[in-house]
Amino acid sequence: MNDVPPADRVRELTAELEEELIAIRRQIHANPELGWMEQETTALLFDRLAAAGLRPRRTQSSGLVCDIGPDPRQRGRRRIGLRGDIDALPVPETTGLPFSSRRPGVSHACGHDVHATAVLGAGLVLARLHEEGQLPVGVRLVLQPAEEVQPSGAKALLEEGVLDGVEQIYALHCAPKIEVGKVGSRIGPITAASDNVTVVVRSTGGHTSRPHLTGDVVYALGHVITELPAVLDRRLDPRSGANLTWGAVNAGKAPNTIPSVGSVTGTLRSLDIETWERAGALVDEVVHGLLAPYGVDVELRHQRGMPPVVNDEQCVRMLDTATREVVGSDAVVLTEQSLGGEDFAWYLSRVPGAMVRLGTRVPGGPAHDLHQGDLVVDERAIGIGVRVLARTAQLAGYEPRVAAPAGPAARVRPGRGGAPARAR
């Protein structure tokens, strides 16, 4: 890469903002909002970007986009996307932090407050770099609502044209099992496909002393609960990592009554796109086959969620290079593929890009888990996320398909299901 400014300025500008960004993150954390309801969060982010002289614009009912830097319509210009999600979860917070959630039953248990603040901070840094003539590429911030719900915010924003003119897109996700100062990187699939599956069973209902006179809803559901995952284990390639896990069962209230309706709902996950694409028809076949003998009516609701996030190799190299430059030569670590789902996958179905895992664990401290009310992050991760995203966007402007030094993520290739192939 020729004439690339040193990384020092990104570090300097981030340091100037770090105290303010931590305060913004705490404000977002204390006032969490569920998907499509993120009005206060959107207003806070909007106002800070506008105060920097930028022109953010709202998307749908919440969320925003903001363009920074040169106009890509100029000859030879490009645009890079940076995405952060802003919604919270219906999970009570149990951290006891002084800035813990003020909203009962709602918290930022997935770290979206950190994601949003890091993208905001990266945008503020990039705006300064543009003023100083050190940003040759346009950058679009995408502060997205409703990542945690289905259908997801990413799909809605794509329909709005949020990626029009965007060449690549980057994101990060909190990783509470990785120490702060480290960034987990991986070429190929880094998350899994995730769908919601609900089976509703109905009959006339009746007395438990006369089960032969009605369809036994509870008994039928029991077969679905135990047999459907077992059949899928034998019908799907085990290398795909397919997994069906139930999360809720509802049927009846009295011990001597066969209810007229019952349901079970859960998530179906897989590590590769091929399995995700064919699993729906197989679930339908198996459910109806299992329940055919029991004289019940069956309703199957299979809500397609999202494919795996599949990281582009060259985009991963770009992120790795940026991370080493602004965090440290040993900051990049190889991370595993998760069975969790992430709607960033929908952006990557349109343009190349990559997501990395931002270490948030206090060194030597307890390993928390996502989607749990006791999630605590080391707030030093915010500045690290800002530096990584800002430097990645800046580097992309000078060489959009840069090859980074071979690091842990660059030495493996995804095999079927995203498992690492033999290292070369």
Coordinates of C-alpha atoms in Angstrom, one line a residue:
M1 CA 0.0 0.0 0.0
N2 CA 1.5 3.3 -1.1
D3 CA 1.2 6.6 0.8
V4 CA -0.8 5.1 3.7
P5 CA -0.8 7.4 6.7
P6 CA 0.7 5.8 9.8
A7 CA -1.7 4.4 12.4
D8 CA -0.7 6.9 15.1
R9 CA -3.4 9.4 14.2
V10 CA -6.1 6.8 14.6
R11 CA -4.8 6.0 18.1
E12 CA -4.5 9.7 19.0
L13 CA -8.0 10.6 17.9
T14 CA -9.5 7.6 19.7
A15 CA -7.8 8.5 22.9
E16 CA -9.3 12.0 22.7
L17 CA -12.8 10.4 22.5
E18 CA -12.5 7.5 24.8
E19 CA -13.8 9.0 28.0
E20 CA -16.8 10.5 26.2
L21 CA -17.5 7.2 24.4
I22 CA -17.5 5.2 27.7
A23 CA -20.1 7.7 29.0
I24 CA -22.2 7.3 25.9
R25 CA -22.0 3.5 26.2
R26 CA -23.2 3.7 29.8
Q27 CA -26.1 5.9 28.9
I28 CA -27.2 3.4 26.2
H29 CA -26.6 0.5 28.7
A30 CA -28.8 2.1 31.3
N31 CA -31.6 2.7 28.9
P32 CA -31.9 -0.4 26.8
E33 CA -34.6 -0.7 24.1
L34 CA -36.0 -3.8 22.4
G35 CA -35.9 -4.3 18.6
W36 CA -37.8 -1.7 16.5
M37 CA -38.3 0.4 19.7
E38 CA -34.8 2.0 19.9
Q39 CA -35.9 5.6 19.8
E40 CA -33.8 7.0 22.6
T41 CA -30.7 5.1 21.4
T42 CA -31.2 6.3 17.8
A43 CA -31.7 10.0 19.0
L44 CA -28.5 9.8 21.1
L45 CA -26.4 8.5 18.3
F46 CA -28.0 10.8 15.8
D47 CA -27.4 13.9 17.9
R48 CA -23.7 13.1 18.5
L49 CA -23.0 12.5 14.8
A50 CA -24.9 15.7 13.9
A51 CA -22.8 17.6 16.5
A52 CA -19.7 16.5 14.6
G53 CA -21.0 18.2 11.4
L54 CA -22.2 15.0 9.8
R55 CA -25.6 14.3 8.3
P56 CA -27.1 11.1 9.7
R57 CA -30.5 9.9 8.5
R58 CA -32.9 7.6 10.2
T59 CA -33.9 4.2 8.8
Q60 CA -37.4 2.6 9.2
S61 CA -38.8 3.4 12.7
S62 CA -35.4 3.4 14.4
G63 CA -31.7 3.1 13.6
L64 CA -29.7 5.3 11.3
V65 CA -27.1 5.5 8.5
C66 CA -24.4 8.2 8.1
D67 CA -22.1 8.8 5.2
I68 CA -18.6 10.1 5.9
G69 CA -15.7 11.1 3.6
P70 CA -15.5 11.5 -0.2
D71 CA -18.5 11.1 -2.4
P72 CA -18.1 7.6 -4.1
R73 CA -19.7 9.1 -7.2
Q74 CA -16.4 10.8 -7.9
R75 CA -14.1 8.9 -10.2
G76 CA -12.2 6.2 -8.5
R77 CA -13.9 6.6 -5.2
R78 CA -15.3 3.7 -3.1
R79 CA -17.5 3.3 0.0
I80 CA -16.9 1.0 2.9
G81 CA -19.6 0.0 5.4
L82 CA -19.3 -0.3 9.2
R83 CA -22.2 -1.9 11.0
G84 CA -23.2 -1.8 14.7
D85 CA -26.5 -3.1 16.1
I86 CA -28.4 -1.1 18.8
D87 CA -31.2 -3.3 20.2
A88 CA -31.3 -4.9 23.6
L89 CA -32.8 -8.2 24.9
P90 CA -35.8 -9.1 27.1
V91 CA -33.4 -10.3 29.8
P92 CA -33.3 -8.9 33.4
E93 CA -29.9 -7.4 34.3
T94 CA -28.2 -8.8 37.5
T95 CA -24.8 -7.1 37.3
G96 CA -25.4 -4.5 40.0
L97 CA -23.4 -1.9 38.1
P98 CA -24.1 1.7 38.9
F99 CA -25.3 2.2 35.3
S100 CA -27.3 -1.0 35.1
S101 CA -30.6 -1.2 33.2
R102 CA -33.3 1.1 34.5
R103 CA -35.9 -0.9 32.5
P104 CA -37.1 -4.0 34.3
G105 CA -36.7 -7.2 32.2
V106 CA -34.6 -5.5 29.5
S107 CA -30.8 -5.3 29.2
H108 CA -27.9 -5.1 26.8
A109 CA -27.0 -8.7 27.5
C110 CA -25.5 -9.2 24.1
G111 CA -23.2 -6.2 24.1
H112 CA -24.9 -4.1 21.4
D113 CA -24.3 -1.0 23.5
V114 CA -20.6 -1.7 22.9
H115 CA -21.1 -2.4 19.2
A116 CA -23.0 0.8 18.7
T117 CA -20.6 3.0 20.6
A118 CA -17.6 1.5 18.7
V119 CA -19.1 2.3 15.4
L120 CA -20.1 5.8 16.6
G121 CA -16.5 6.4 17.7
A122 CA -15.1 5.0 14.5
G123 CA -17.3 7.4 12.6
L124 CA -16.1 10.4 14.6
V125 CA -12.5 9.4 14.1
L126 CA -13.0 8.9 10.4
A127 CA -14.7 12.3 10.1
R128 CA -11.6 13.9 11.6
L129 CA -9.3 12.0 9.3
H130 CA -11.4 13.2 6.3
E131 CA -11.0 16.8 7.4
E132 CA -7.2 16.2 7.6
G133 CA -7.1 14.6 4.1
Q134 CA -6.3 11.1 5.4
L135 CA -9.5 9.3 4.3
P136 CA -9.6 8.6 0.6
V137 CA -12.7 6.3 0.8
G138 CA -16.3 7.0 1.6
V139 CA -17.6 5.3 4.7
R140 CA -21.2 4.5 5.6
L141 CA -22.1 3.9 9.3
V142 CA -25.0 1.5 9.7
L143 CA -26.5 1.6 13.2
Q144 CA -29.0 -1.1 12.8
P145 CA -32.1 -1.9 14.9
A146 CA -33.7 -5.2 15.6
E147 CA -30.8 -7.7 15.3
E148 CA -32.3 -9.9 17.9
V149 CA -35.8 -10.4 16.4
Q150 CA -37.2 -12.1 13.4
P151 CA -37.5 -11.0 10.7
S152 CA -34.4 -9.0 11.4
G153 CA -33.4 -5.4 11.0
A154 CA -30.7 -6.3 8.5
K155 CA -33.2 -7.6 6.0
A156 CA -35.4 -4.6 6.4
L157 CA -32.4 -2.2 5.9
L158 CA -31.3 -4.1 2.8
E159 CA -34.7 -3.5 1.3
E160 CA -34.2 0.2 2.0
G161 CA -31.0 0.1 0.0
V162 CA -28.6 0.6 2.9
L163 CA -25.8 -1.1 0.9
D164 CA -26.3 0.7 -2.3
G165 CA -22.8 1.8 -3.4
V166 CA -21.1 -0.1 -0.6
E167 CA -18.2 -2.2 -1.7
Q168 CA -17.3 -4.0 1.6
I169 CA -18.8 -4.1 5.1
Y170 CA -17.2 -4.8 8.5
A171 CA -18.5 -5.4 12.0
L172 CA -17.4 -6.6 15.4
H173 CA -19.1 -8.6 18.1
C174 CA -18.4 -8.7 21.9
A175 CA -16.7 -11.9 22.9
P176 CA -16.8 -12.2 26.8
K177 CA -14.6 -15.3 26.7
I178 CA -11.7 -13.5 25.0
E179 CA -9.5 -11.2 27.0
V180 CA -9.7 -7.5 26.3
G181 CA -6.8 -6.5 24.0
K182 CA -7.4 -9.6 21.8
V183 CA -9.5 -9.8 18.7
G184 CA -10.8 -13.2 17.5
S185 CA -10.6 -13.6 13.7
R186 CA -11.6 -16.4 11.3
I187 CA -11.8 -16.9 7.6
G188 CA -15.0 -18.4 6.3
P189 CA -18.1 -19.2 8.5
I190 CA -17.8 -17.7 12.0
T191 CA -21.5 -18.1 13.1
A192 CA -24.3 -20.6 12.2
A193 CA -27.6 -20.5 10.4
S194 CA -30.4 -20.1 12.9
D195 CA -34.2 -20.6 12.4
N196 CA -37.2 -20.7 14.8
V197 CA -39.3 -23.9 14.7
T198 CA -42.7 -24.2 16.3
V199 CA -45.0 -27.3 16.2
V200 CA -48.6 -26.8 17.3
V201 CA -50.7 -29.9 17.9
R202 CA -54.5 -29.9 18.3
S203 CA -57.3 -32.4 19.1
T204 CA -60.7 -32.3 20.7
G205 CA -59.2 -32.8 24.1
G206 CA -60.7 -35.1 26.8
H207 CA -60.3 -37.0 30.1
T208 CA -57.1 -38.8 30.9
S209 CA -59.1 -41.9 31.8
R210 CA -60.3 -42.1 28.1
P211 CA -57.2 -41.3 26.0
H212 CA -58.5 -43.6 23.2
L213 CA -61.4 -41.2 22.5
T214 CA -59.2 -38.2 21.5
G215 CA -55.9 -37.3 20.1
D216 CA -53.4 -37.2 23.0
V217 CA -51.7 -33.8 22.4
V218 CA -49.2 -34.1 25.3
Y219 CA -48.1 -37.6 24.2
A220 CA -47.8 -36.4 20.6
L221 CA -45.7 -33.5 21.6
G222 CA -43.5 -35.8 23.6
H223 CA -42.6 -37.7 20.4
V224 CA -41.8 -34.5 18.6
I225 CA -39.6 -33.2 21.4
T226 CA -37.5 -36.4 21.6
E227 CA -37.8 -37.9 18.1
L228 CA -37.4 -34.9 15.8
P229 CA -33.9 -34.0 16.9
A230 CA -32.9 -37.7 16.8
V231 CA -34.2 -38.1 13.3
L232 CA -32.4 -35.0 12.1
D233 CA -29.2 -36.3 13.6
R234 CA -29.5 -39.3 11.3
R235 CA -30.8 -37.6 8.2
L236 CA -28.4 -34.6 8.1
D237 CA -24.7 -34.7 7.5
P238 CA -23.1 -34.6 10.9
R239 CA -20.3 -32.4 9.6
S240 CA -23.0 -29.7 9.1
G241 CA -23.3 -29.3 12.9
A242 CA -27.1 -29.3 12.7
N243 CA -28.7 -28.9 16.1
L244 CA -32.4 -28.6 17.1
T245 CA -32.9 -27.5 20.7
W246 CA -36.3 -26.8 22.3
G247 CA -36.8 -23.7 24.4
A248 CA -40.5 -23.7 25.4
V249 CA -43.3 -26.3 25.8
N250 CA -46.9 -25.4 26.5
A251 CA -49.8 -27.9 27.0
G252 CA -52.6 -28.1 29.5
K253 CA -53.0 -27.1 33.1
A254 CA -54.7 -30.0 34.9
P255 CA -53.4 -33.5 35.7
N256 CA -56.6 -35.3 34.7
T257 CA -57.3 -33.5 31.4
I258 CA -56.0 -34.0 28.0
P259 CA -55.7 -30.5 26.5
S260 CA -57.0 -29.6 23.1
V261 CA -53.9 -27.7 22.0
G262 CA -50.2 -27.8 22.8
S263 CA -47.0 -26.4 21.3
V264 CA -43.2 -26.7 21.4
T265 CA -40.8 -24.1 20.0
G266 CA -37.1 -24.0 19.6
T267 CA -34.2 -23.1 17.4
L268 CA -32.7 -25.1 14.5
R269 CA -29.1 -24.3 13.8
S270 CA -26.5 -25.5 11.3
L271 CA -23.0 -24.6 10.4
D272 CA -23.3 -24.5 6.6
I273 CA -25.7 -22.9 4.1
E274 CA -26.5 -26.1 2.2
T275 CA -28.0 -27.8 5.3
W276 CA -29.8 -24.6 6.2
E277 CA -31.4 -24.5 2.8
R278 CA -32.7 -28.1 2.9
A279 CA -33.6 -28.5 6.6
G280 CA -37.0 -26.9 6.3
A281 CA -38.4 -29.6 3.9
L282 CA -36.9 -32.3 6.1
V283 CA -38.4 -31.0 9.3
D284 CA -41.9 -30.8 7.6
E285 CA -41.6 -34.4 6.4
V286 CA -40.4 -35.8 9.8
V287 CA -43.0 -33.9 11.9
H288 CA -45.9 -35.1 9.9
G289 CA -44.6 -38.6 9.7
L290 CA -44.1 -38.8 13.5
L291 CA -47.5 -37.5 14.3
A292 CA -49.6 -39.3 11.7
P293 CA -50.5 -42.3 14.0
Y294 CA -51.9 -40.1 16.8
G295 CA -55.0 -38.6 15.3
V296 CA -54.0 -35.0 15.9
D297 CA -53.9 -31.9 13.7
V298 CA -50.5 -30.5 13.1
E299 CA -49.3 -27.0 12.3
L300 CA -45.6 -26.4 11.6
R301 CA -44.2 -22.9 11.7
H302 CA -40.7 -22.8 10.4
Q303 CA -39.5 -19.2 10.5
R304 CA -36.3 -18.8 8.4
G305 CA -33.8 -16.8 10.4
M306 CA -30.4 -16.2 8.8
P307 CA -27.6 -18.0 7.1
P308 CA -24.1 -18.2 8.7
V309 CA -21.8 -15.2 8.7
V310 CA -19.2 -16.2 6.1
N311 CA -16.1 -14.0 6.3
D312 CA -14.4 -13.0 3.1
E313 CA -10.7 -14.0 3.2
Q314 CA -9.3 -10.7 2.0
C315 CA -11.6 -8.7 4.3
V316 CA -10.4 -10.8 7.3
R317 CA -6.8 -10.0 6.2
M318 CA -7.7 -6.3 6.2
L319 CA -9.1 -6.5 9.7
D320 CA -6.1 -8.5 10.9
T321 CA -3.7 -5.9 9.5
A322 CA -5.6 -3.0 11.1
T323 CA -5.7 -4.8 14.4
R324 CA -2.0 -5.5 14.5
E325 CA -1.3 -1.9 13.7
V326 CA -3.5 -0.2 16.2
V327 CA -3.7 -2.8 19.0
G328 CA -0.6 -4.9 18.9
S329 CA 1.3 -7.4 16.8
D330 CA 0.0 -10.3 19.0
A331 CA -3.6 -9.0 19.2
V332 CA -5.1 -11.3 16.5
V333 CA -6.2 -14.7 17.7
L334 CA -7.9 -17.5 15.9
T335 CA -11.5 -18.0 17.0
E336 CA -13.9 -20.9 16.6
Q337 CA -17.1 -21.0 14.6
S338 CA -20.1 -20.5 16.9
L339 CA -23.6 -22.1 16.7
G340 CA -25.0 -18.6 17.4
G341 CA -26.8 -16.7 14.7
E342 CA -26.1 -13.1 13.6
D343 CA -28.0 -11.2 11.0
F344 CA -24.8 -9.5 9.7
A345 CA -24.9 -12.6 7.5
W346 CA -27.5 -10.8 5.3
Y347 CA -25.1 -8.0 4.5
L348 CA -22.5 -10.5 3.5
S349 CA -25.0 -12.2 1.1
R350 CA -24.7 -8.9 -0.9
V351 CA -21.1 -7.7 -0.6
P352 CA -17.8 -9.1 0.8
G353 CA -17.0 -8.3 4.4
A354 CA -16.1 -9.7 7.7
M355 CA -17.0 -9.8 11.4
V356 CA -14.5 -10.2 14.2
R357 CA -14.9 -11.0 17.9
L358 CA -13.9 -8.2 20.2
G359 CA -12.4 -9.4 23.5
T360 CA -14.3 -8.0 26.5
R361 CA -13.2 -10.2 29.4
V362 CA -11.2 -8.5 32.2
P363 CA -7.8 -10.3 32.2
G364 CA -7.9 -13.0 34.8
G365 CA -11.6 -12.2 35.5
P366 CA -14.6 -14.5 35.2
A367 CA -15.8 -15.6 31.8
H368 CA -19.3 -14.3 31.3
D369 CA -21.7 -15.5 28.6
L370 CA -23.8 -13.6 26.1
H371 CA -27.6 -13.4 26.6
Q372 CA -27.1 -13.7 30.3
G373 CA -28.1 -10.9 32.8
D374 CA -24.8 -10.9 34.5
L375 CA -22.8 -9.9 31.4
V376 CA -20.0 -7.4 32.3
V377 CA -17.5 -6.1 29.7
D378 CA -14.1 -4.5 30.2
E379 CA -14.8 -1.0 28.8
R380 CA -11.3 -0.7 27.4
A381 CA -12.7 -2.8 24.6
I382 CA -14.7 0.2 23.3
G383 CA -11.5 2.1 22.3
I384 CA -10.0 -1.0 20.8
G385 CA -13.1 -1.5 18.7
V386 CA -13.0 2.1 17.5
R387 CA -9.4 1.8 16.5
V388 CA -9.8 -1.5 14.7
L389 CA -12.9 -0.3 12.7
A390 CA -11.5 3.1 11.9
R391 CA -8.1 1.8 10.7
T392 CA -9.8 -0.9 8.7
A393 CA -11.9 1.6 6.8
Q394 CA -8.9 3.8 6.3
L395 CA -6.7 1.0 4.9
A396 CA -9.5 -0.1 2.6
G397 CA -9.4 3.3 1.0
Y398 CA -5.8 2.8 -0.1
E399 CA -5.9 -0.9 -1.1
P400 CA -9.4 -2.5 -1.0
R401 CA -8.1 -6.0 -1.3
V402 CA -5.0 -5.9 0.8
A403 CA -3.1 -9.1 1.8
A404 CA -2.1 -9.1 5.4
P405 CA 0.7 -11.1 7.0
A406 CA -0.3 -14.6 7.6
G407 CA -1.9 -14.9 11.0
P408 CA -3.9 -17.5 12.9
A409 CA -7.0 -16.8 10.9
A410 CA -5.2 -16.8 7.6
R411 CA -3.7 -20.2 8.0
V412 CA -6.9 -22.2 7.9
R413 CA -9.5 -22.7 5.2
P414 CA -13.1 -23.5 6.0
G415 CA -14.0 -27.1 5.3
R416 CA -17.6 -28.3 5.2
G417 CA -19.6 -26.8 8.0
G418 CA -17.0 -24.2 8.5
A419 CA -14.6 -26.5 10.4
P420 CA -11.0 -25.6 9.7
A421 CA -9.4 -27.7 7.0
R422 CA -5.9 -29.0 7.5
A423 CA -3.5 -26.1 8.0
R424 CA -1.1 -25.7 5.2

